[in-house]
Coordinates of C-alpha atoms in Angstrom, one line a residue:
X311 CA 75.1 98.7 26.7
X312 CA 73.5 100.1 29.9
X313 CA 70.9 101.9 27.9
X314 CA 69.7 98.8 26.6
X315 CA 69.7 97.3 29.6
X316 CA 67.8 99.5 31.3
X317 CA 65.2 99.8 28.6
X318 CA 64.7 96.1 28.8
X319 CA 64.1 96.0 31.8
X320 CA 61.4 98.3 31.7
X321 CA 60.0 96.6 29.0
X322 CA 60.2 93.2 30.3
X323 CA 58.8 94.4 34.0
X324 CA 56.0 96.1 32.5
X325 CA 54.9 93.1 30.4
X326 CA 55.1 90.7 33.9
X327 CA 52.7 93.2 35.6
X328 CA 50.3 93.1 32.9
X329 CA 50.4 90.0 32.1
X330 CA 49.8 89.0 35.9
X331 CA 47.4 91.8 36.4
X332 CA 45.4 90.3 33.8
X333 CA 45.6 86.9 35.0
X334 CA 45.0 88.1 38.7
X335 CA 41.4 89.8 37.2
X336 CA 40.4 86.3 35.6
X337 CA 40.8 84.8 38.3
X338 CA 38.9 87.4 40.4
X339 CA 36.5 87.3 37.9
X340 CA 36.2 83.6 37.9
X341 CA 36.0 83.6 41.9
X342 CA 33.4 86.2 41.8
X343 CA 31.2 84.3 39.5
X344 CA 31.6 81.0 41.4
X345 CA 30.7 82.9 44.7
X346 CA 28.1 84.0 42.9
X347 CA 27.0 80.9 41.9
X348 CA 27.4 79.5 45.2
X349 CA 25.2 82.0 47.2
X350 CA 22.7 81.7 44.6
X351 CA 22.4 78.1 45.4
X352 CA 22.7 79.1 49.1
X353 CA 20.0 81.2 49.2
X354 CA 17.7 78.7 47.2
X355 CA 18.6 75.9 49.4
X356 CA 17.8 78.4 52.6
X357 CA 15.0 79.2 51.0
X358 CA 13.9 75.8 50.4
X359 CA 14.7 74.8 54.1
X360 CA 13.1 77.9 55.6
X361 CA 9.7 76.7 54.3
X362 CA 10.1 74.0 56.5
X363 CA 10.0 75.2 59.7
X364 CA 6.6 74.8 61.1
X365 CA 4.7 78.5 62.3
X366 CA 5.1 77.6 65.8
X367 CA 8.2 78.3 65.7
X368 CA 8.1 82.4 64.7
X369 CA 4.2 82.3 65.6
X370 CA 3.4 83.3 69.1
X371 CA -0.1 82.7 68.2
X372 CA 0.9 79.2 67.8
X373 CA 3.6 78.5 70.4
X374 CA 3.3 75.3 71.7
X375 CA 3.5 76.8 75.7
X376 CA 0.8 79.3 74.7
X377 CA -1.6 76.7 73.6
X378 CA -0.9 74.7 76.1
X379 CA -2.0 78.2 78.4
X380 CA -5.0 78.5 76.3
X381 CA -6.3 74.6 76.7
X382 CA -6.0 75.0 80.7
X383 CA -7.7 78.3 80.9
X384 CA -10.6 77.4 78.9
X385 CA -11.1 74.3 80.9
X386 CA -11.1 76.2 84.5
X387 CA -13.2 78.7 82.8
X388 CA -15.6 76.0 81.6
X389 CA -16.6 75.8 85.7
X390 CA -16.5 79.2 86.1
X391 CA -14.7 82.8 85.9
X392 CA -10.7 83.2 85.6
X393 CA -9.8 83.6 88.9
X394 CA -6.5 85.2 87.3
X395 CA -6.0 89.2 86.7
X396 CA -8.9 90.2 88.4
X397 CA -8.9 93.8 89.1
X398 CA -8.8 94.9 92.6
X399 CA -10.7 98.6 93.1
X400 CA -9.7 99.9 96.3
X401 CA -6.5 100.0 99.1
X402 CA -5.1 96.5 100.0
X403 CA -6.7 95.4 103.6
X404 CA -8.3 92.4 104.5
X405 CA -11.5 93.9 102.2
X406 CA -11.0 94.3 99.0
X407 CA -13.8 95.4 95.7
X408 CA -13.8 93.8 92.7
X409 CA -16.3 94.6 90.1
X410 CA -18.1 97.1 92.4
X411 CA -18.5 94.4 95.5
X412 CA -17.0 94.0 98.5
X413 CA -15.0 90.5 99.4
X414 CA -13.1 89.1 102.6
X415 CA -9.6 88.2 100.4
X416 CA -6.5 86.6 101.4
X417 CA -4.1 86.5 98.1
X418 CA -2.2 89.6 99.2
X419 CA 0.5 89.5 101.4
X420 CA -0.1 92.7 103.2
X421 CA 1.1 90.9 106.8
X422 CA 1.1 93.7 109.1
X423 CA -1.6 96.4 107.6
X424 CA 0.7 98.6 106.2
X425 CA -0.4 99.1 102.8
X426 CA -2.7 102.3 103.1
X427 CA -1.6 103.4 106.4
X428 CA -2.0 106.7 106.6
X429 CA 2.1 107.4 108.2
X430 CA 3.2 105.0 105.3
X431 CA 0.7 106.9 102.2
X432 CA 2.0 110.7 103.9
X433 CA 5.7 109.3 103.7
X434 CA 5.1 108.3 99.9
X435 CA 3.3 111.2 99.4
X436 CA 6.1 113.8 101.1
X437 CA 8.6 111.9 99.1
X438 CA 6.8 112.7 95.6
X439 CA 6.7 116.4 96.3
X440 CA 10.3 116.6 97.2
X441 CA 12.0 114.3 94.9
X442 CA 9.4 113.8 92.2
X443 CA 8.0 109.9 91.3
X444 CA 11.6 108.7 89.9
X445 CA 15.2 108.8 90.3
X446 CA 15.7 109.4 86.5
X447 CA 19.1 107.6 86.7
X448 CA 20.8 104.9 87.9
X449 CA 22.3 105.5 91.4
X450 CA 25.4 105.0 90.8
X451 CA 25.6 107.7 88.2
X452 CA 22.6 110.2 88.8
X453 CA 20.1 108.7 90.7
X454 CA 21.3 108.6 94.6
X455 CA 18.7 110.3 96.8
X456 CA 19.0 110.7 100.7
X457 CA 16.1 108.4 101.0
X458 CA 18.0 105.4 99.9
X459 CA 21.1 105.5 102.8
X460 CA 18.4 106.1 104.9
X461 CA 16.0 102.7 103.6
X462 CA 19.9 100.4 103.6
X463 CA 21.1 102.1 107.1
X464 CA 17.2 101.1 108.5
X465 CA 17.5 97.6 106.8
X466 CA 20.6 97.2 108.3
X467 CA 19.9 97.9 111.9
X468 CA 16.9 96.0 111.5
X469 CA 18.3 92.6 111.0
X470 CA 21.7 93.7 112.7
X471 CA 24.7 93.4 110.3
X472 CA 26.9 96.3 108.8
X473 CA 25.1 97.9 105.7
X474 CA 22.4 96.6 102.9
X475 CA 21.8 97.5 99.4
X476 CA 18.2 97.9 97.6
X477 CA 17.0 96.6 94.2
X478 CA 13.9 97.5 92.5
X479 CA 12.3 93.6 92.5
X480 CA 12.5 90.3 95.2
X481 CA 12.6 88.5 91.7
X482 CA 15.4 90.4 90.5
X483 CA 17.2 90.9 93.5
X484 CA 17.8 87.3 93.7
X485 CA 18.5 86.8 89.7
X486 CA 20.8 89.4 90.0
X487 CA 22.7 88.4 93.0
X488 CA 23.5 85.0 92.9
X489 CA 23.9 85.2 89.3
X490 CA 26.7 87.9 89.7
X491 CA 28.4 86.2 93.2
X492 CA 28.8 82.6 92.2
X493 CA 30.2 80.8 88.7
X494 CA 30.8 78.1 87.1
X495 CA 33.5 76.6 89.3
X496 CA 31.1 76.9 92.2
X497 CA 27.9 75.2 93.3
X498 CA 25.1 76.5 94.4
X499 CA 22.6 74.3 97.2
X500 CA 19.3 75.1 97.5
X501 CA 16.4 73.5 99.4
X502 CA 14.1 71.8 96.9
X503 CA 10.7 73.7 97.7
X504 CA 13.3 77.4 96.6
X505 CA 11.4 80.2 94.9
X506 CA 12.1 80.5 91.0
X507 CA 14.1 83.6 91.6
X508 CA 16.5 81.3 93.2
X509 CA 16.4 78.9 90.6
X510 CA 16.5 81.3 88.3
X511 CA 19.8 83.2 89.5
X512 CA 21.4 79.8 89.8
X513 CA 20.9 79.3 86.2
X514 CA 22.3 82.8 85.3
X515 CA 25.4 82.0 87.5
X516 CA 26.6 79.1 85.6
X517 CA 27.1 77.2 88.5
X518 CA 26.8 74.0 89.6
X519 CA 23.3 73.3 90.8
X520 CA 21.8 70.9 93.3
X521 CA 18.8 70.9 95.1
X522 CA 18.3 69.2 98.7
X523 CA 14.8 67.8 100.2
X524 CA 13.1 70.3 101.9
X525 CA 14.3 71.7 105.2
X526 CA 16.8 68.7 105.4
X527 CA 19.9 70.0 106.9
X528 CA 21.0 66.6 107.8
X529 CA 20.7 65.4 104.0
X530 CA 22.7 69.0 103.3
X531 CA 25.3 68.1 105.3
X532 CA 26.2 64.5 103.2
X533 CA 25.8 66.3 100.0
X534 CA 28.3 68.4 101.0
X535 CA 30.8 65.8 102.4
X536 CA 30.8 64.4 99.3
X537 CA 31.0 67.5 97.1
X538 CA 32.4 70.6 98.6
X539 CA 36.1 69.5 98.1
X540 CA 35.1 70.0 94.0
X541 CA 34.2 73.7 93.9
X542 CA 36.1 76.7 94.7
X543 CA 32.5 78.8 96.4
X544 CA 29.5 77.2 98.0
X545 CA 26.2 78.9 98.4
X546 CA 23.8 77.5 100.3
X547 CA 20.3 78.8 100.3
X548 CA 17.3 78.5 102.0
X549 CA 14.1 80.6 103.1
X550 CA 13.2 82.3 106.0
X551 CA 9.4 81.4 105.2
X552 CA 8.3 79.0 102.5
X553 CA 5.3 80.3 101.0
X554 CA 3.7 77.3 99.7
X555 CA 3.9 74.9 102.7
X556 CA 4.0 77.9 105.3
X557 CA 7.0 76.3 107.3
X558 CA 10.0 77.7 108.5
X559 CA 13.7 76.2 108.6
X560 CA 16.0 75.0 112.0
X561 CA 18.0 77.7 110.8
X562 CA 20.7 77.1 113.8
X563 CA 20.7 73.4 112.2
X564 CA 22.0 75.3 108.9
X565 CA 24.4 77.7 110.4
X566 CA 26.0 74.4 111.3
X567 CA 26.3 72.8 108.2
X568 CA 27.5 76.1 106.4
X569 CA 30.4 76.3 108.9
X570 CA 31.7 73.0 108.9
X571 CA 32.2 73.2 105.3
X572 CA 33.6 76.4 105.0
X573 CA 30.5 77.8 102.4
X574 CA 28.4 80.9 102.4
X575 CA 25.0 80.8 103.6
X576 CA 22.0 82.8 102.0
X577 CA 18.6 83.4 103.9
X578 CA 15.6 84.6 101.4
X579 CA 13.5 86.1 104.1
X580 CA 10.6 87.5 101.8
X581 CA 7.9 86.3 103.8
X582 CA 9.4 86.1 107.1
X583 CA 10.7 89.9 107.3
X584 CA 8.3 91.9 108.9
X585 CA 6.6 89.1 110.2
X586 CA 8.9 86.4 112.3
X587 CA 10.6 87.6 116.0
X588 CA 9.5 89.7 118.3
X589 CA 10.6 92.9 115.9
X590 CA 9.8 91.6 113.0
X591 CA 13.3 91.5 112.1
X592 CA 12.7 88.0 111.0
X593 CA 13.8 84.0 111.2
X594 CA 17.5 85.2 113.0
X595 CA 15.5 86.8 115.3
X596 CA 13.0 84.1 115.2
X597 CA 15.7 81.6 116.2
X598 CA 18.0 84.0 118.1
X599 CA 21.0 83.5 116.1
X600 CA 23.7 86.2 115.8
X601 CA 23.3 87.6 112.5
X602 CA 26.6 87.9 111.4
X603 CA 26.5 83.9 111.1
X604 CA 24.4 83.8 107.6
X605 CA 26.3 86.1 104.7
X606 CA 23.5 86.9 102.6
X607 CA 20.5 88.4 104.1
X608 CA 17.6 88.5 101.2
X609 CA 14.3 90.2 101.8
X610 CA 12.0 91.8 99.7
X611 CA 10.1 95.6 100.6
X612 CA 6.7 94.5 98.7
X613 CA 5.1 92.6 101.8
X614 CA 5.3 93.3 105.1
X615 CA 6.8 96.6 104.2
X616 CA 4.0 98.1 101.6
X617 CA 6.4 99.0 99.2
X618 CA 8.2 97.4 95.8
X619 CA 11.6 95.8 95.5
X620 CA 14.0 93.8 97.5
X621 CA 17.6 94.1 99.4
X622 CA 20.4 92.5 99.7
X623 CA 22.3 93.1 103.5
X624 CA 25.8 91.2 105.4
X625 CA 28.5 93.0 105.7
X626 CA 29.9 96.2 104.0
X627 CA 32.3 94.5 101.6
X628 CA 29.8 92.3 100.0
X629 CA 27.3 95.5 99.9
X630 CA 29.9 97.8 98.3
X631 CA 31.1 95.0 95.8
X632 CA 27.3 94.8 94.3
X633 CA 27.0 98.6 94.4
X634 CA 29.8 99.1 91.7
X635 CA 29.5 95.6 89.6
X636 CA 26.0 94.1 89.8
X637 CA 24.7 94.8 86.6
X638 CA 21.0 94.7 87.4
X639 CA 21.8 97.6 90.2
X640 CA 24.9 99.4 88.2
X641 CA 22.7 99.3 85.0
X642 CA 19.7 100.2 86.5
X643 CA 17.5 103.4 87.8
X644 CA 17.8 103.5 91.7
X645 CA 14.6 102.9 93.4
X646 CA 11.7 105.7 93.0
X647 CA 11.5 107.7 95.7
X648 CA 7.7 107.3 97.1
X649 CA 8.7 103.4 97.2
X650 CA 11.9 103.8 99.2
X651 CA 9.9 106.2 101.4
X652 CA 7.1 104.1 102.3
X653 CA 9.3 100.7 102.6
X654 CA 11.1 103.0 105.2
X655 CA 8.1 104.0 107.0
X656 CA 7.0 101.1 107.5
X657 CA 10.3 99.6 108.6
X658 CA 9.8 102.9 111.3
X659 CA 6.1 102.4 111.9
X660 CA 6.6 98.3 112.8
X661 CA 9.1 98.7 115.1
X662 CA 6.6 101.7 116.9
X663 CA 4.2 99.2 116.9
X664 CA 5.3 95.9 117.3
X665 CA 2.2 94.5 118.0
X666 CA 1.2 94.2 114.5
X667 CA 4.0 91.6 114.5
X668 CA 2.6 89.9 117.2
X669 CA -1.3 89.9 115.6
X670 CA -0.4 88.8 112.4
X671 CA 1.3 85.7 113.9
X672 CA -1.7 85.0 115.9
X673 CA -4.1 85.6 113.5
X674 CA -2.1 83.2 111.3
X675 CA -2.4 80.2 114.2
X676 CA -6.0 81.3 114.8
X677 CA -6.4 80.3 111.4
X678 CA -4.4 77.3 111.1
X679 CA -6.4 75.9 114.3
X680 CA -9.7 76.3 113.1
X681 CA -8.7 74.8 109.8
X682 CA -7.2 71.9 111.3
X683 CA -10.5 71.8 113.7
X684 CA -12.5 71.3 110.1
X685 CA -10.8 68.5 109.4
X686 CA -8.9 70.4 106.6
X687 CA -5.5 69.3 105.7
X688 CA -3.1 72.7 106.3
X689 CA 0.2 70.6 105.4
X690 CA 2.7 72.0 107.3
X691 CA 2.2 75.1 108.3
X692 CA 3.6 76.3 111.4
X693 CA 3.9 79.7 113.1
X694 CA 3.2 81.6 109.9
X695 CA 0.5 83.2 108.5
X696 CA 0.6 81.2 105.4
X697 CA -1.5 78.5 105.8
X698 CA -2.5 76.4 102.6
X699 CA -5.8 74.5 102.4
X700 CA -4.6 71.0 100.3
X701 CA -6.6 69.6 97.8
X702 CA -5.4 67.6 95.8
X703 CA -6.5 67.7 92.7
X704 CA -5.8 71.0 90.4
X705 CA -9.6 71.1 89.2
X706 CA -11.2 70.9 92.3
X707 CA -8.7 73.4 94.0
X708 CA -10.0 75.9 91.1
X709 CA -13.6 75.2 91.2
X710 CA -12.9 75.1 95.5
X711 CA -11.8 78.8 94.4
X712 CA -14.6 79.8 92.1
X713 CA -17.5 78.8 94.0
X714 CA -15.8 80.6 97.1
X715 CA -15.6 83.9 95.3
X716 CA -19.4 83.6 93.9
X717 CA -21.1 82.2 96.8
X718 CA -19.8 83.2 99.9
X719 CA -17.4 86.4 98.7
X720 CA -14.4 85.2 99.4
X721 CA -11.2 85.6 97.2
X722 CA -8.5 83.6 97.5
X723 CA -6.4 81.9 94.8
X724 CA -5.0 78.3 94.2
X725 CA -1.9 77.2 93.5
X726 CA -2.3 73.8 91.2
X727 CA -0.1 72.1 88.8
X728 CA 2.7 72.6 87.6
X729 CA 2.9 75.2 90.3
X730 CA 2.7 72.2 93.1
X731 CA 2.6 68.8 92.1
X732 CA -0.7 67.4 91.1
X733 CA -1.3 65.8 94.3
X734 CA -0.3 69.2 96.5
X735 CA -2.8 71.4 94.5
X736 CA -4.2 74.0 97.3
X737 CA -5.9 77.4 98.6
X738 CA -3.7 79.1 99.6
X739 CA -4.2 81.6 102.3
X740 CA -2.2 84.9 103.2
X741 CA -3.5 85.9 106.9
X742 CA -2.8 89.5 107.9
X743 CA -2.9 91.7 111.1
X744 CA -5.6 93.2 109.3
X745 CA -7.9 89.8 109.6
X746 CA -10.0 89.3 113.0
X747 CA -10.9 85.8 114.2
X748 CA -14.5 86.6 112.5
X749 CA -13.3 86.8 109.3
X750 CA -10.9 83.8 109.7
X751 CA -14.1 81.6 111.3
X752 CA -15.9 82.7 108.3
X753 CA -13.5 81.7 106.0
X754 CA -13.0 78.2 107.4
X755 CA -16.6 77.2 107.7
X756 CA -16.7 78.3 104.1
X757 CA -13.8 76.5 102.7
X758 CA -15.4 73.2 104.2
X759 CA -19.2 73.7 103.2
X760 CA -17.6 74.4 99.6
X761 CA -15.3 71.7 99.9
X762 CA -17.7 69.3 101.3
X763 CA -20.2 70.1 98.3
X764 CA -17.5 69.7 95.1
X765 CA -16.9 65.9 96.5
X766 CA -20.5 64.9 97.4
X767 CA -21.2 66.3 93.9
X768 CA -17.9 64.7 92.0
X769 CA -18.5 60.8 94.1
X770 CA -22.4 61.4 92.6
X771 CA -21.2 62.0 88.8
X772 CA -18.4 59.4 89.3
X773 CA -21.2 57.1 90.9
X774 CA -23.4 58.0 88.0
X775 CA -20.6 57.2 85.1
X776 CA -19.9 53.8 86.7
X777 CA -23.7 52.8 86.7
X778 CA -24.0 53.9 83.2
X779 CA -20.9 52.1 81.9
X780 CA -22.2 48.8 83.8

């Protein structure tokens, strides 16, 4: 009996596994084939779909943007040569050669005659031959060199707060940091004339955005009464120069605001480091305000300083948080030696010689006088060396541009649309301690012969059309 038993089941087990192996490897069979099927009518449906997005699409060559680009070049060049990516053949000063001559030029920002200086080129120089031309690492891994403490601990003392931190680009520096400090349950305020890099890092961050009118710490201040209570940070931001209008922020006024409502306050001081106080340790100094008051002190080492890169100082706990989780400085090679040398000879040279401080600012009203004497419209511009010539019109600006540069050697570069709005097209005009009050005479009485010329000649053609069309 048990024999049997045990033979039958055997029997009868081994015909149910067979039996549903077999079935299972229809079906398998039957799934593969109708998976088959289905990406075969996948791939000739993608195929068929794929042939219908237009070229522009995977064609840079025909990118909407870049054609665009390509339409407004070739009209400014139909008046005359890009005034774009032209080559400059010598050291930075108020002289510059292009194409083996000699022009007066005014679209760098060298402020306070450091690029080419022979304490700042040695310093560069000195720092090649010790440490070589690059870190090779990033510097929290490899790339630390002595030169860097000594460029943060300089930084520092200079605007007066605990430490700093430097980044290889202004640009980046400001991408990197707000878009690391703030997220999406914050907002981030920022006046409405900010740099991209601003914009930009508010746009990494996830945050809330919202921009204010320009310089309006009073319109600031009711945004935020009606706001702040629905975010857990606020970062407000503003700039210690504004480089298109040349103005400079009642930075007490926005202390004020950041304090009553309990948010963070960041100063980009690219164009007023260097340049604004009696130092040049910029607008805190400018408006004597204690330091500590603003959180984020932004600056960048590629103007007044004659270097590359930016920085990033407050106090040691937001300085040491960004050394060890920013990912554009964790993930990044530390700053190349001969830069972080000559940012900090400069620094060391400026505060020797304060007087280039002093010069650049009154070259800079020297300027903006003798525009304003012209009749010119300067916006405005106010104790800065940027000092923008409005047009109003993006072609003329360019053509304003061109015809300086060929006739009277002149370079400097406009800003039109969709830089500025149509109506705020401009020259716009970096004055330096390296400028006299010859070069800035000639420059003005140049700027209105030009300027004069382009409208008599434009009212004549427009006169001309209107008789024709009568």
């Amino acid at each position: 009996h048990l024999l049997r038993a045990a033979d039958a089941v055997l029997e009868e087990w081994n015909r149910i596994k067979a039996e549903d192996a077999a079935a299972e490897a229809e079906a398998a069979a039957a799934a593969a084939a109708a998976a088959q099927k289905q990406a075969a009518e996948l791939a000739a449906k993608h195929a068929k779909d794929v042939d219908s997005i237009p070229a522009e699409m995977f064609d840079f060559d025909l990118r909407p943007e870049y054609v665009a680009l390509k339409e407004g070049l070739g009209r400014m060049e139909m008046t005359g040569p890009n005034v774009f990516f032209r080559p400059h053949e010598s050291i930075t000063r108020s002289t510059t050669i292009m194409d083996g001559c000699e022009f007066l030029t005014f679209s760098n920002y060298n402020y306070i005659a450091m690029a080419g200086e022979p304490y700042v080129v040695g310093a560069a120089k000195n720092a090649v031959d010790k440490y070589g031309t690059t870190v090779s690492a990033s510097r929290v891994a490899g790339g630390e060199k002595p030169l860097h403490r000594e460029l943060e601990t300089a930084i520092a003392n200079l605007i007066g707060v605990e430490d700093s931190i430097v980044m290889l680009g202004g640009h980046t520096t400001n991408v990197n940091t707000i878009g690391h400090l703030c997220g999406s349950e914050d907002v981030v305020l920022y006046d409405a004339l900010a740099h991209n890099s601003i914009v930009q890092g508010c746009i990494l961050s996830g945050s809330k955005r919202v921009s204010f009118p320009h310089n309006d710490f009073a319109a600031l201040d009711n945004i935020l009464t009606g706001i702040r209570m629905k975010y857990k940070r606020a970062l407000i931001i503003i700039e210690g120069i504004y480089s298109v209008d040349g103005d400079i922020p009642n930075l007490p006024e926005f202390i004020q605001v950041k304090q009553k409502h309990k948010c963070l306050l960041m100063v980009d001081e690219a164009h007023s480091i260097g340049v604004l106080g009696a130092r040049g340790a910029g607008i805190g100094e400018y408006h004597g305000v204690n330091p500590t008051d603003v959180d984020i002190w932004m600056g960048t080492l590629s103007k007044a300083f004659s270097s590359a890169g930016g920085y990033i100082a407050g106090k040691t706990s937001l300085v040491e948080y960004l050394k060890y989780t920013a990912p554009g400085f964790v993930f990044s090679v530390g700053m190349s030696p001969p830069n972080a040398a000559a940012a900090l000879a400069s620094i060391q040279l400026m505060l020797k010689e304060p007087e280039r401080v002093s010069r650049c600012i009154a070259r800079g009203k020297f300027f903006l006088e003798a525009a304003k004497a012209r009749g010119l419209d300067t916006g405005p511009s106010f104790d800065t060396p940027v000092v923008p010539i409005v047009i109003g019109n993006s072609f003329q600006c360019i053509r304003l541009s061109q015809a300086l540069m060929k006739n009277h050697k002149i370079g400097v570069h406009p800003m039109v649309y969709p830089s500025v709005p149509e109506d705020g097209a401009r020259l716009r005009f970096f004055v330096t301690a390296a400028h006299t009050e010859e070069h800035l005479l000639r420059a003005a009485d140049a700027v209105l012969e030009e300027w004069n010329r382009i409208k008599t000649e434009d009212a004549t053609s427009e006169a001309a059309a209107m008789q024709a069309k009568a």
